[in-house]
Amino acid sequence: MPHPDQPLTNDDDNEEEALLDDEEEALLHWATMTVIYAAGYIRILADAIERGDADLQVDPVAWENTMTAVEEVMAEQIRGRLHGPTPTTVEDVERMQRLRSLGSAALSGGERSLEFCPLALRCMEFLFGQDWKRATREAALCARALNQEFHPRSGT
């Protein structure tokens, strides 16, 4: 490692990359992308519910798959294999499961629970920490692009 006053070189980057093996790197990439898309879908759905939109703008299959995956990320955080911006508790996982259930109900044409938006805010804060507002705006852009690519709406 170079002296703190010396500029970083590409060799220094290779030292950091060697800290993660391929499996750990793949897990970290999967977890990062999962959290980004989950936060994006949560933000999109919460905004649409809050506005009272007829079209909730999230594909139900994408919602279910992504929310199930983010619960798996949270389980990996509890096991200590991953670390997020905030410590993960069993209660956090239970809140995310509740959010997934409420979102699934709304996306299937069922009740749009008043509990959804406050719970969504709490979950987004958990996923991104204190800077969740900016991060989830950007995540929503990614999620919209992914949703459009894999679940295009007819007529758009």
CSV table of N, CA and C in Angstrom, one decimal:
chain,number,residue,atom,x,y,z
A,1,MET,N,0.8,-1.2,0.0
A,1,MET,CA,0.0,0.0,0.0
A,1,MET,C,0.9,1.2,0.0
A,2,PRO,N,0.6,2.2,-0.8
A,2,PRO,CA,1.4,3.4,-0.9
A,2,PRO,C,1.3,4.3,0.3
A,3,HIS,N,2.2,5.2,0.5
A,3,HIS,CA,2.2,6.2,1.6
A,3,HIS,C,0.9,7.0,1.3
A,4,PRO,N,0.3,7.5,2.4
A,4,PRO,CA,-1.0,8.3,2.3
A,4,PRO,C,-0.8,9.5,1.4
A,5,ASP,N,0.4,10.1,1.3
A,5,ASP,CA,0.6,11.3,0.5
A,5,ASP,C,0.9,11.0,-0.9
A,6,GLN,N,1.1,9.7,-1.3
A,6,GLN,CA,1.3,9.4,-2.7
A,6,GLN,C,0.0,9.2,-3.4
A,7,PRO,N,0.0,9.6,-4.7
A,7,PRO,CA,-1.2,9.4,-5.5
A,7,PRO,C,-1.5,7.9,-5.7
A,8,LEU,N,-2.8,7.6,-5.9
A,8,LEU,CA,-3.2,6.2,-6.1
A,8,LEU,C,-2.9,5.9,-7.6
A,9,THR,N,-2.5,4.6,-7.8
A,9,THR,CA,-2.3,4.1,-9.2
A,9,THR,C,-3.2,2.9,-9.4
A,10,ASN,N,-3.3,2.5,-10.6
A,10,ASN,CA,-4.1,1.3,-11.0
A,10,ASN,C,-3.7,0.1,-10.1
A,11,ASP,N,-2.4,0.0,-9.8
A,11,ASP,CA,-2.0,-1.2,-8.9
A,11,ASP,C,-2.7,-1.2,-7.6
A,12,ASP,N,-3.0,0.0,-7.1
A,12,ASP,CA,-3.7,0.1,-5.8
A,12,ASP,C,-5.1,-0.4,-5.9
A,13,ASP,N,-5.7,-0.1,-7.0
A,13,ASP,CA,-7.1,-0.7,-7.3
A,13,ASP,C,-7.1,-2.2,-7.3
A,14,ASN,N,-6.1,-2.8,-7.9
A,14,ASN,CA,-6.0,-4.2,-7.9
A,14,ASN,C,-5.9,-4.8,-6.5
A,15,GLU,N,-5.2,-4.2,-5.6
A,15,GLU,CA,-5.1,-4.6,-4.2
A,15,GLU,C,-6.5,-4.7,-3.6
A,16,GLU,N,-7.3,-3.7,-3.8
A,16,GLU,CA,-8.7,-3.7,-3.3
A,16,GLU,C,-9.6,-4.7,-3.9
A,17,GLU,N,-9.5,-4.9,-5.2
A,17,GLU,CA,-10.2,-5.9,-5.9
A,17,GLU,C,-9.9,-7.3,-5.4
A,18,ALA,N,-8.7,-7.5,-5.0
A,18,ALA,CA,-8.3,-8.9,-4.6
A,18,ALA,C,-8.9,-9.2,-3.2
A,19,LEU,N,-9.5,-8.2,-2.5
A,19,LEU,CA,-10.1,-8.5,-1.2
A,19,LEU,C,-11.4,-9.3,-1.3
A,20,LEU,N,-12.0,-9.3,-2.5
A,20,LEU,CA,-13.2,-10.0,-2.7
A,20,LEU,C,-13.0,-11.2,-3.7
A,21,ASP,N,-13.4,-12.4,-3.3
A,21,ASP,CA,-13.3,-13.4,-4.3
A,21,ASP,C,-14.5,-13.3,-5.2
A,22,ASP,N,-14.5,-14.1,-6.3
A,22,ASP,CA,-15.6,-14.0,-7.3
A,22,ASP,C,-17.0,-14.2,-6.7
A,23,GLU,N,-17.1,-15.2,-5.8
A,23,GLU,CA,-18.4,-15.4,-5.2
A,23,GLU,C,-18.9,-14.3,-4.4
A,24,GLU,N,-18.0,-13.7,-3.6
A,24,GLU,CA,-18.4,-12.5,-2.8
A,24,GLU,C,-18.7,-11.3,-3.7
A,25,GLU,N,-17.9,-11.2,-4.8
A,25,GLU,CA,-18.2,-10.0,-5.7
A,25,GLU,C,-19.5,-10.2,-6.4
A,26,ALA,N,-19.8,-11.4,-6.8
A,26,ALA,CA,-21.1,-11.7,-7.4
A,26,ALA,C,-22.3,-11.5,-6.4
A,27,LEU,N,-22.1,-11.9,-5.2
A,27,LEU,CA,-23.1,-11.7,-4.2
A,27,LEU,C,-23.3,-10.2,-3.9
A,28,LEU,N,-22.3,-9.4,-3.8
A,28,LEU,CA,-22.4,-8.0,-3.6
A,28,LEU,C,-23.0,-7.3,-4.8
A,29,HIS,N,-22.7,-7.7,-6.0
A,29,HIS,CA,-23.3,-7.1,-7.2
A,29,HIS,C,-24.8,-7.4,-7.2
A,30,TRP,N,-25.2,-8.7,-7.0
A,30,TRP,CA,-26.6,-9.1,-7.0
A,30,TRP,C,-27.3,-8.3,-5.9
A,31,ALA,N,-26.8,-8.2,-4.7
A,31,ALA,CA,-27.4,-7.5,-3.6
A,31,ALA,C,-27.6,-6.0,-3.9
A,32,THR,N,-26.6,-5.4,-4.5
A,32,THR,CA,-26.7,-4.0,-4.9
A,32,THR,C,-27.8,-3.7,-5.9
A,33,MET,N,-27.8,-4.5,-6.9
A,33,MET,CA,-28.8,-4.3,-8.0
A,33,MET,C,-30.2,-4.6,-7.4
A,34,THR,N,-30.3,-5.6,-6.6
A,34,THR,CA,-31.6,-5.9,-6.0
A,34,THR,C,-32.1,-4.8,-5.1
A,35,VAL,N,-31.3,-4.2,-4.3
A,35,VAL,CA,-31.7,-3.1,-3.5
A,35,VAL,C,-32.1,-1.9,-4.3
A,36,ILE,N,-31.3,-1.6,-5.3
A,36,ILE,CA,-31.6,-0.5,-6.2
A,36,ILE,C,-33.0,-0.6,-6.8
A,37,TYR,N,-33.3,-1.8,-7.4
A,37,TYR,CA,-34.6,-2.0,-8.1
A,37,TYR,C,-35.7,-2.1,-7.1
A,38,ALA,N,-35.5,-2.7,-5.9
A,38,ALA,CA,-36.5,-2.8,-4.9
A,38,ALA,C,-36.9,-1.4,-4.4
A,39,ALA,N,-35.9,-0.5,-4.1
A,39,ALA,CA,-36.2,0.8,-3.7
A,39,ALA,C,-36.9,1.6,-4.8
A,40,GLY,N,-36.5,1.4,-6.1
A,40,GLY,CA,-37.2,2.0,-7.2
A,40,GLY,C,-38.6,1.7,-7.3
A,41,TYR,N,-38.9,0.4,-7.2
A,41,TYR,CA,-40.3,-0.1,-7.3
A,41,TYR,C,-41.1,0.4,-6.1
A,42,ILE,N,-40.5,0.4,-5.0
A,42,ILE,CA,-41.2,0.9,-3.8
A,42,ILE,C,-41.6,2.3,-4.0
A,43,ARG,N,-40.6,3.1,-4.4
A,43,ARG,CA,-40.9,4.5,-4.6
A,43,ARG,C,-41.9,4.8,-5.7
A,44,ILE,N,-41.8,4.1,-6.8
A,44,ILE,CA,-42.8,4.2,-7.9
A,44,ILE,C,-44.2,3.9,-7.4
A,45,LEU,N,-44.4,2.8,-6.7
A,45,LEU,CA,-45.7,2.3,-6.2
A,45,LEU,C,-46.2,3.2,-5.2
A,46,ALA,N,-45.4,3.6,-4.2
A,46,ALA,CA,-45.8,4.6,-3.2
A,46,ALA,C,-46.3,5.9,-3.8
A,47,ASP,N,-45.5,6.4,-4.7
A,47,ASP,CA,-45.9,7.7,-5.3
A,47,ASP,C,-47.3,7.6,-6.1
A,48,ALA,N,-47.4,6.5,-6.8
A,48,ALA,CA,-48.7,6.2,-7.5
A,48,ALA,C,-49.9,6.0,-6.6
A,49,ILE,N,-49.7,5.3,-5.5
A,49,ILE,CA,-50.8,5.1,-4.6
A,49,ILE,C,-51.1,6.4,-3.9
A,50,GLU,N,-50.1,7.2,-3.5
A,50,GLU,CA,-50.3,8.5,-2.8
A,50,GLU,C,-51.1,9.5,-3.7
A,51,ARG,N,-50.7,9.4,-5.0
A,51,ARG,CA,-51.4,10.3,-6.0
A,51,ARG,C,-52.8,9.8,-6.3
A,52,GLY,N,-53.1,8.5,-6.1
A,52,GLY,CA,-54.4,7.9,-6.5
A,52,GLY,C,-54.4,7.5,-7.9
A,53,ASP,N,-53.3,7.3,-8.5
A,53,ASP,CA,-53.2,6.9,-10.0
A,53,ASP,C,-54.0,5.6,-10.2
A,54,ALA,N,-54.7,5.5,-11.3
A,54,ALA,CA,-55.3,4.2,-11.7
A,54,ALA,C,-54.2,3.2,-12.1
A,55,ASP,N,-53.2,3.6,-12.8
A,55,ASP,CA,-52.1,2.8,-13.2
A,55,ASP,C,-51.0,2.9,-12.2
A,56,LEU,N,-50.7,1.8,-11.5
A,56,LEU,CA,-49.7,1.9,-10.5
A,56,LEU,C,-48.2,1.8,-11.0
A,57,GLN,N,-48.1,1.6,-12.3
A,57,GLN,CA,-46.8,1.7,-13.0
A,57,GLN,C,-45.7,0.7,-12.6
A,58,VAL,N,-46.1,-0.4,-12.0
A,58,VAL,CA,-45.2,-1.5,-11.7
A,58,VAL,C,-45.8,-2.8,-12.1
A,59,ASP,N,-45.0,-3.6,-12.8
A,59,ASP,CA,-45.5,-4.9,-13.2
A,59,ASP,C,-45.6,-5.8,-12.0
A,60,PRO,N,-46.7,-6.4,-11.7
A,60,PRO,CA,-46.9,-7.3,-10.5
A,60,PRO,C,-45.8,-8.4,-10.4
A,61,VAL,N,-45.4,-9.0,-11.5
A,61,VAL,CA,-44.4,-10.0,-11.5
A,61,VAL,C,-43.0,-9.4,-11.1
A,62,ALA,N,-42.7,-8.3,-11.6
A,62,ALA,CA,-41.5,-7.6,-11.3
A,62,ALA,C,-41.5,-7.2,-9.8
A,63,TRP,N,-42.6,-6.7,-9.3
A,63,TRP,CA,-42.7,-6.4,-7.9
A,63,TRP,C,-42.4,-7.6,-7.0
A,64,GLU,N,-43.1,-8.7,-7.3
A,64,GLU,CA,-43.0,-9.9,-6.5
A,64,GLU,C,-41.6,-10.5,-6.5
A,65,ASN,N,-41.0,-10.6,-7.7
A,65,ASN,CA,-39.7,-11.1,-7.8
A,65,ASN,C,-38.6,-10.2,-7.1
A,66,THR,N,-38.7,-9.0,-7.3
A,66,THR,CA,-37.8,-8.0,-6.7
A,66,THR,C,-37.9,-8.0,-5.2
A,67,MET,N,-39.2,-7.9,-4.7
A,67,MET,CA,-39.3,-7.8,-3.3
A,67,MET,C,-38.9,-9.1,-2.6
A,68,THR,N,-39.2,-10.3,-3.2
A,68,THR,CA,-38.7,-11.5,-2.6
A,68,THR,C,-37.1,-11.5,-2.6
A,69,ALA,N,-36.5,-11.0,-3.6
A,69,ALA,CA,-35.1,-11.0,-3.7
A,69,ALA,C,-34.5,-10.0,-2.6
A,70,VAL,N,-35.1,-8.9,-2.4
A,70,VAL,CA,-34.6,-8.0,-1.4
A,70,VAL,C,-34.8,-8.6,0.0
A,71,GLU,N,-35.8,-9.4,0.2
A,71,GLU,CA,-35.9,-10.1,1.5
A,71,GLU,C,-34.7,-11.1,1.7
A,72,GLU,N,-34.3,-11.7,0.6
A,72,GLU,CA,-33.1,-12.6,0.6
A,72,GLU,C,-31.9,-11.8,0.9
A,73,VAL,N,-31.7,-10.6,0.3
A,73,VAL,CA,-30.6,-9.7,0.6
A,73,VAL,C,-30.6,-9.4,2.1
A,74,MET,N,-31.7,-9.1,2.7
A,74,MET,CA,-31.8,-8.7,4.1
A,74,MET,C,-31.4,-9.9,5.0
A,75,ALA,N,-31.8,-11.1,4.5
A,75,ALA,CA,-31.4,-12.4,5.3
A,75,ALA,C,-29.9,-12.5,5.3
A,76,GLU,N,-29.3,-12.2,4.1
A,76,GLU,CA,-27.8,-12.3,4.0
A,76,GLU,C,-27.2,-11.3,4.9
A,77,GLN,N,-27.8,-10.1,5.1
A,77,GLN,CA,-27.3,-9.1,6.0
A,77,GLN,C,-27.4,-9.6,7.5
A,78,ILE,N,-28.5,-10.3,7.8
A,78,ILE,CA,-28.6,-10.8,9.2
A,78,ILE,C,-27.6,-11.9,9.4
A,79,ARG,N,-27.3,-12.7,8.4
A,79,ARG,CA,-26.3,-13.8,8.5
A,79,ARG,C,-24.9,-13.2,8.6
A,80,GLY,N,-24.7,-11.9,8.2
A,80,GLY,CA,-23.4,-11.3,8.3
A,80,GLY,C,-22.6,-11.4,7.0
A,81,ARG,N,-23.2,-11.9,5.9
A,81,ARG,CA,-22.5,-12.1,4.7
A,81,ARG,C,-22.5,-10.7,3.9
A,82,LEU,N,-23.4,-9.9,4.2
A,82,LEU,CA,-23.5,-8.6,3.5
A,82,LEU,C,-23.7,-7.5,4.6
A,83,HIS,N,-23.4,-6.3,4.3
A,83,HIS,CA,-23.6,-5.2,5.2
A,83,HIS,C,-24.3,-4.0,4.4
A,84,GLY,N,-25.3,-3.4,5.0
A,84,GLY,CA,-26.0,-2.3,4.4
A,84,GLY,C,-25.7,-1.0,5.2
A,85,PRO,N,-26.4,0.0,4.8
A,85,PRO,CA,-26.2,1.3,5.4
A,85,PRO,C,-26.7,1.4,6.9
A,86,THR,N,-27.6,0.4,7.2
A,86,THR,CA,-28.1,0.3,8.5
A,86,THR,C,-28.1,-1.2,8.9
A,87,PRO,N,-28.0,-1.5,10.2
A,87,PRO,CA,-28.1,-2.9,10.6
A,87,PRO,C,-29.4,-3.5,10.3
A,88,THR,N,-29.5,-4.7,9.9
A,88,THR,CA,-30.7,-5.4,9.6
A,88,THR,C,-31.2,-6.2,10.7
A,89,THR,N,-32.5,-6.1,11.0
A,89,THR,CA,-33.1,-6.8,12.1
A,89,THR,C,-34.2,-7.7,11.5
A,90,VAL,N,-34.7,-8.7,12.3
A,90,VAL,CA,-35.8,-9.5,11.9
A,90,VAL,C,-37.0,-8.6,11.7
A,91,GLU,N,-37.2,-7.6,12.5
A,91,GLU,CA,-38.3,-6.7,12.3
A,91,GLU,C,-38.3,-6.0,11.0
A,92,ASP,N,-37.1,-5.6,10.5
A,92,ASP,CA,-36.9,-5.0,9.2
A,92,ASP,C,-37.4,-6.0,8.1
A,93,VAL,N,-37.1,-7.2,8.2
A,93,VAL,CA,-37.5,-8.2,7.3
A,93,VAL,C,-39.0,-8.4,7.3
A,94,GLU,N,-39.6,-8.4,8.5
A,94,GLU,CA,-41.0,-8.5,8.6
A,94,GLU,C,-41.7,-7.3,8.0
A,95,ARG,N,-41.2,-6.1,8.2
A,95,ARG,CA,-41.8,-4.9,7.6
A,95,ARG,C,-41.7,-5.0,6.1
A,96,MET,N,-40.6,-5.5,5.5
A,96,MET,CA,-40.5,-5.6,4.1
A,96,MET,C,-41.4,-6.7,3.6
A,97,GLN,N,-41.6,-7.7,4.3
A,97,GLN,CA,-42.6,-8.8,3.9
A,97,GLN,C,-44.0,-8.2,3.9
A,98,ARG,N,-44.3,-7.4,4.9
A,98,ARG,CA,-45.6,-6.7,5.0
A,98,ARG,C,-45.8,-5.7,3.8
A,99,LEU,N,-44.8,-5.0,3.5
A,99,LEU,CA,-44.8,-4.1,2.3
A,99,LEU,C,-45.0,-4.8,1.0
A,100,ARG,N,-44.3,-6.0,0.9
A,100,ARG,CA,-44.5,-6.8,-0.3
A,100,ARG,C,-46.0,-7.2,-0.5
A,101,SER,N,-46.5,-7.7,0.6
A,101,SER,CA,-47.9,-8.2,0.7
A,101,SER,C,-48.9,-7.0,0.3
A,102,LEU,N,-48.7,-5.9,0.9
A,102,LEU,CA,-49.6,-4.7,0.6
A,102,LEU,C,-49.5,-4.3,-0.8
A,103,GLY,N,-48.2,-4.3,-1.3
A,103,GLY,CA,-48.0,-3.9,-2.7
A,103,GLY,C,-48.6,-4.9,-3.7
A,104,SER,N,-48.5,-6.1,-3.4
A,104,SER,CA,-49.1,-7.2,-4.2
A,104,SER,C,-50.6,-7.1,-4.3
A,105,ALA,N,-51.2,-6.8,-3.1
A,105,ALA,CA,-52.6,-6.6,-3.1
A,105,ALA,C,-53.1,-5.4,-4.0
A,106,ALA,N,-52.4,-4.3,-3.8
A,106,ALA,CA,-52.7,-3.1,-4.6
A,106,ALA,C,-52.5,-3.4,-6.1
A,107,LEU,N,-51.4,-4.1,-6.5
A,107,LEU,CA,-51.1,-4.3,-7.9
A,107,LEU,C,-52.1,-5.3,-8.5
A,108,SER,N,-52.7,-6.2,-7.7
A,108,SER,CA,-53.7,-7.1,-8.2
A,108,SER,C,-55.1,-6.5,-8.3
A,109,GLY,N,-55.2,-5.2,-8.0
A,109,GLY,CA,-56.5,-4.6,-8.0
A,109,GLY,C,-57.2,-4.6,-6.7
A,110,GLY,N,-56.6,-5.1,-5.7
A,110,GLY,CA,-57.2,-5.1,-4.3
A,110,GLY,C,-57.0,-3.8,-3.6
A,111,GLU,N,-57.1,-3.9,-2.3
A,111,GLU,CA,-57.0,-2.7,-1.4
A,111,GLU,C,-55.7,-2.0,-1.5
A,112,ARG,N,-55.8,-0.7,-1.6
A,112,ARG,CA,-54.6,0.2,-1.5
A,112,ARG,C,-54.6,0.7,0.0
A,113,SER,N,-53.9,0.0,0.8
A,113,SER,CA,-53.9,0.2,2.2
A,113,SER,C,-53.2,1.6,2.5
A,114,LEU,N,-53.8,2.2,3.5
A,114,LEU,CA,-53.3,3.5,4.0
A,114,LEU,C,-51.9,3.3,4.7
A,115,GLU,N,-51.7,2.0,5.1
A,115,GLU,CA,-50.4,1.7,5.8
A,115,GLU,C,-49.2,1.6,4.8
A,116,PHE,N,-49.5,1.5,3.5
A,116,PHE,CA,-48.5,1.3,2.5
A,116,PHE,C,-47.5,2.4,2.4
A,117,CYS,N,-47.9,3.6,2.3
A,117,CYS,CA,-46.9,4.7,2.1
A,117,CYS,C,-46.0,5.0,3.3
A,118,PRO,N,-46.6,5.0,4.5
A,118,PRO,CA,-45.7,5.2,5.7
A,118,PRO,C,-44.7,4.0,5.8
A,119,LEU,N,-45.2,2.8,5.5
A,119,LEU,CA,-44.3,1.6,5.6
A,119,LEU,C,-43.2,1.7,4.5
A,120,ALA,N,-43.6,2.2,3.3
A,120,ALA,CA,-42.7,2.3,2.2
A,120,ALA,C,-41.6,3.3,2.6
A,121,LEU,N,-41.9,4.4,3.2
A,121,LEU,CA,-40.9,5.4,3.6
A,121,LEU,C,-39.9,4.7,4.6
A,122,ARG,N,-40.4,4.0,5.5
A,122,ARG,CA,-39.6,3.3,6.5
A,122,ARG,C,-38.6,2.3,5.9
A,123,CYS,N,-39.2,1.6,4.9
A,123,CYS,CA,-38.4,0.6,4.2
A,123,CYS,C,-37.3,1.2,3.3
A,124,MET,N,-37.7,2.3,2.6
A,124,MET,CA,-36.7,3.0,1.8
A,124,MET,C,-35.5,3.6,2.7
A,125,GLU,N,-35.9,4.1,3.8
A,125,GLU,CA,-34.9,4.6,4.7
A,125,GLU,C,-34.0,3.5,5.2
A,126,PHE,N,-34.5,2.3,5.5
A,126,PHE,CA,-33.7,1.2,5.9
A,126,PHE,C,-32.8,0.8,4.7
A,127,LEU,N,-33.3,0.7,3.5
A,127,LEU,CA,-32.5,0.3,2.4
A,127,LEU,C,-31.3,1.2,2.1
A,128,PHE,N,-31.5,2.5,2.2
A,128,PHE,CA,-30.5,3.5,1.8
A,128,PHE,C,-29.9,4.4,2.9
A,129,GLY,N,-30.4,4.3,4.1
A,129,GLY,CA,-29.9,5.1,5.2
A,129,GLY,C,-30.5,6.5,5.1
A,130,GLN,N,-29.8,7.5,5.6
A,130,GLN,CA,-30.3,8.8,5.7
A,130,GLN,C,-30.5,9.5,4.4
A,131,ASP,N,-29.8,9.1,3.4
A,131,ASP,CA,-29.9,9.8,2.1
A,131,ASP,C,-30.9,9.1,1.2
A,132,TRP,N,-31.9,8.5,1.8
A,132,TRP,CA,-32.8,7.7,1.0
A,132,TRP,C,-33.6,8.4,0.0
A,133,LYS,N,-33.9,9.7,0.2
A,133,LYS,CA,-34.8,10.4,-0.7
A,133,LYS,C,-34.1,10.6,-2.1
A,134,ARG,N,-32.9,11.0,-2.1
A,134,ARG,CA,-32.1,11.2,-3.4
A,134,ARG,C,-31.9,9.8,-4.0
A,135,ALA,N,-31.5,8.9,-3.2
A,135,ALA,CA,-31.1,7.5,-3.7
A,135,ALA,C,-32.4,6.9,-4.3
A,136,THR,N,-33.5,7.0,-3.7
A,136,THR,CA,-34.7,6.3,-4.3
A,136,THR,C,-35.2,7.0,-5.5
A,137,ARG,N,-35.0,8.3,-5.6
A,137,ARG,CA,-35.4,9.0,-6.9
A,137,ARG,C,-34.6,8.4,-8.0
A,138,GLU,N,-33.3,8.2,-7.8
A,138,GLU,CA,-32.4,7.6,-8.9
A,138,GLU,C,-32.8,6.1,-9.1
A,139,ALA,N,-33.1,5.4,-8.0
A,139,ALA,CA,-33.4,4.0,-8.1
A,139,ALA,C,-34.7,3.9,-8.9
A,140,ALA,N,-35.7,4.8,-8.7
A,140,ALA,CA,-36.9,4.7,-9.5
A,140,ALA,C,-36.7,4.9,-11.0
A,141,LEU,N,-35.8,5.7,-11.4
A,141,LEU,CA,-35.4,5.8,-12.8
A,141,LEU,C,-34.9,4.5,-13.3
A,142,CYS,N,-34.1,3.9,-12.6
A,142,CYS,CA,-33.5,2.5,-13.0
A,142,CYS,C,-34.6,1.5,-13.1
A,143,ALA,N,-35.5,1.5,-12.1
A,143,ALA,CA,-36.6,0.5,-12.1
A,143,ALA,C,-37.6,0.8,-13.2
A,144,ARG,N,-37.9,2.0,-13.5
A,144,ARG,CA,-38.8,2.3,-14.6
A,144,ARG,C,-38.2,1.8,-15.9
A,145,ALA,N,-36.9,2.0,-16.1
A,145,ALA,CA,-36.2,1.6,-17.4
A,145,ALA,C,-36.3,0.1,-17.5
A,146,LEU,N,-36.0,-0.6,-16.4
A,146,LEU,CA,-36.0,-2.1,-16.4
A,146,LEU,C,-37.4,-2.6,-16.6
A,147,ASN,N,-38.4,-2.0,-15.9
A,147,ASN,CA,-39.7,-2.4,-16.1
A,147,ASN,C,-40.2,-2.2,-17.5
A,148,GLN,N,-39.8,-1.1,-18.2
A,148,GLN,CA,-40.2,-0.9,-19.5
A,148,GLN,C,-39.5,-1.9,-20.5
A,149,GLU,N,-38.3,-2.2,-20.2
A,149,GLU,CA,-37.5,-3.1,-21.1
A,149,GLU,C,-38.1,-4.5,-21.0
A,150,PHE,N,-38.4,-5.0,-19.8
A,150,PHE,CA,-38.9,-6.4,-19.7
A,150,PHE,C,-40.4,-6.6,-19.6
A,151,HIS,N,-41.1,-5.5,-19.2
A,151,HIS,CA,-42.6,-5.6,-19.1
A,151,HIS,C,-43.2,-4.4,-19.8
A,152,PRO,N,-42.9,-4.2,-21.2
A,152,PRO,CA,-43.4,-3.0,-21.8
A,152,PRO,C,-45.0,-3.0,-21.8
A,153,ARG,N,-45.4,-1.8,-21.7
A,153,ARG,CA,-46.9,-1.6,-21.7
A,153,ARG,C,-47.4,-1.5,-23.1
A,154,SER,N,-48.5,-2.1,-23.3
A,154,SER,CA,-49.1,-2.0,-24.7
A,154,SER,C,-49.5,-0.6,-25.0
A,155,GLY,N,-49.3,-0.2,-26.2
A,155,GLY,CA,-49.7,1.2,-26.6
A,155,GLY,C,-48.8,2.3,-26.2
A,156,THR,N,-47.6,2.0,-25.6
A,156,THR,CA,-46.7,3.1,-25.2
A,156,THR,C,-45.4,2.9,-25.9
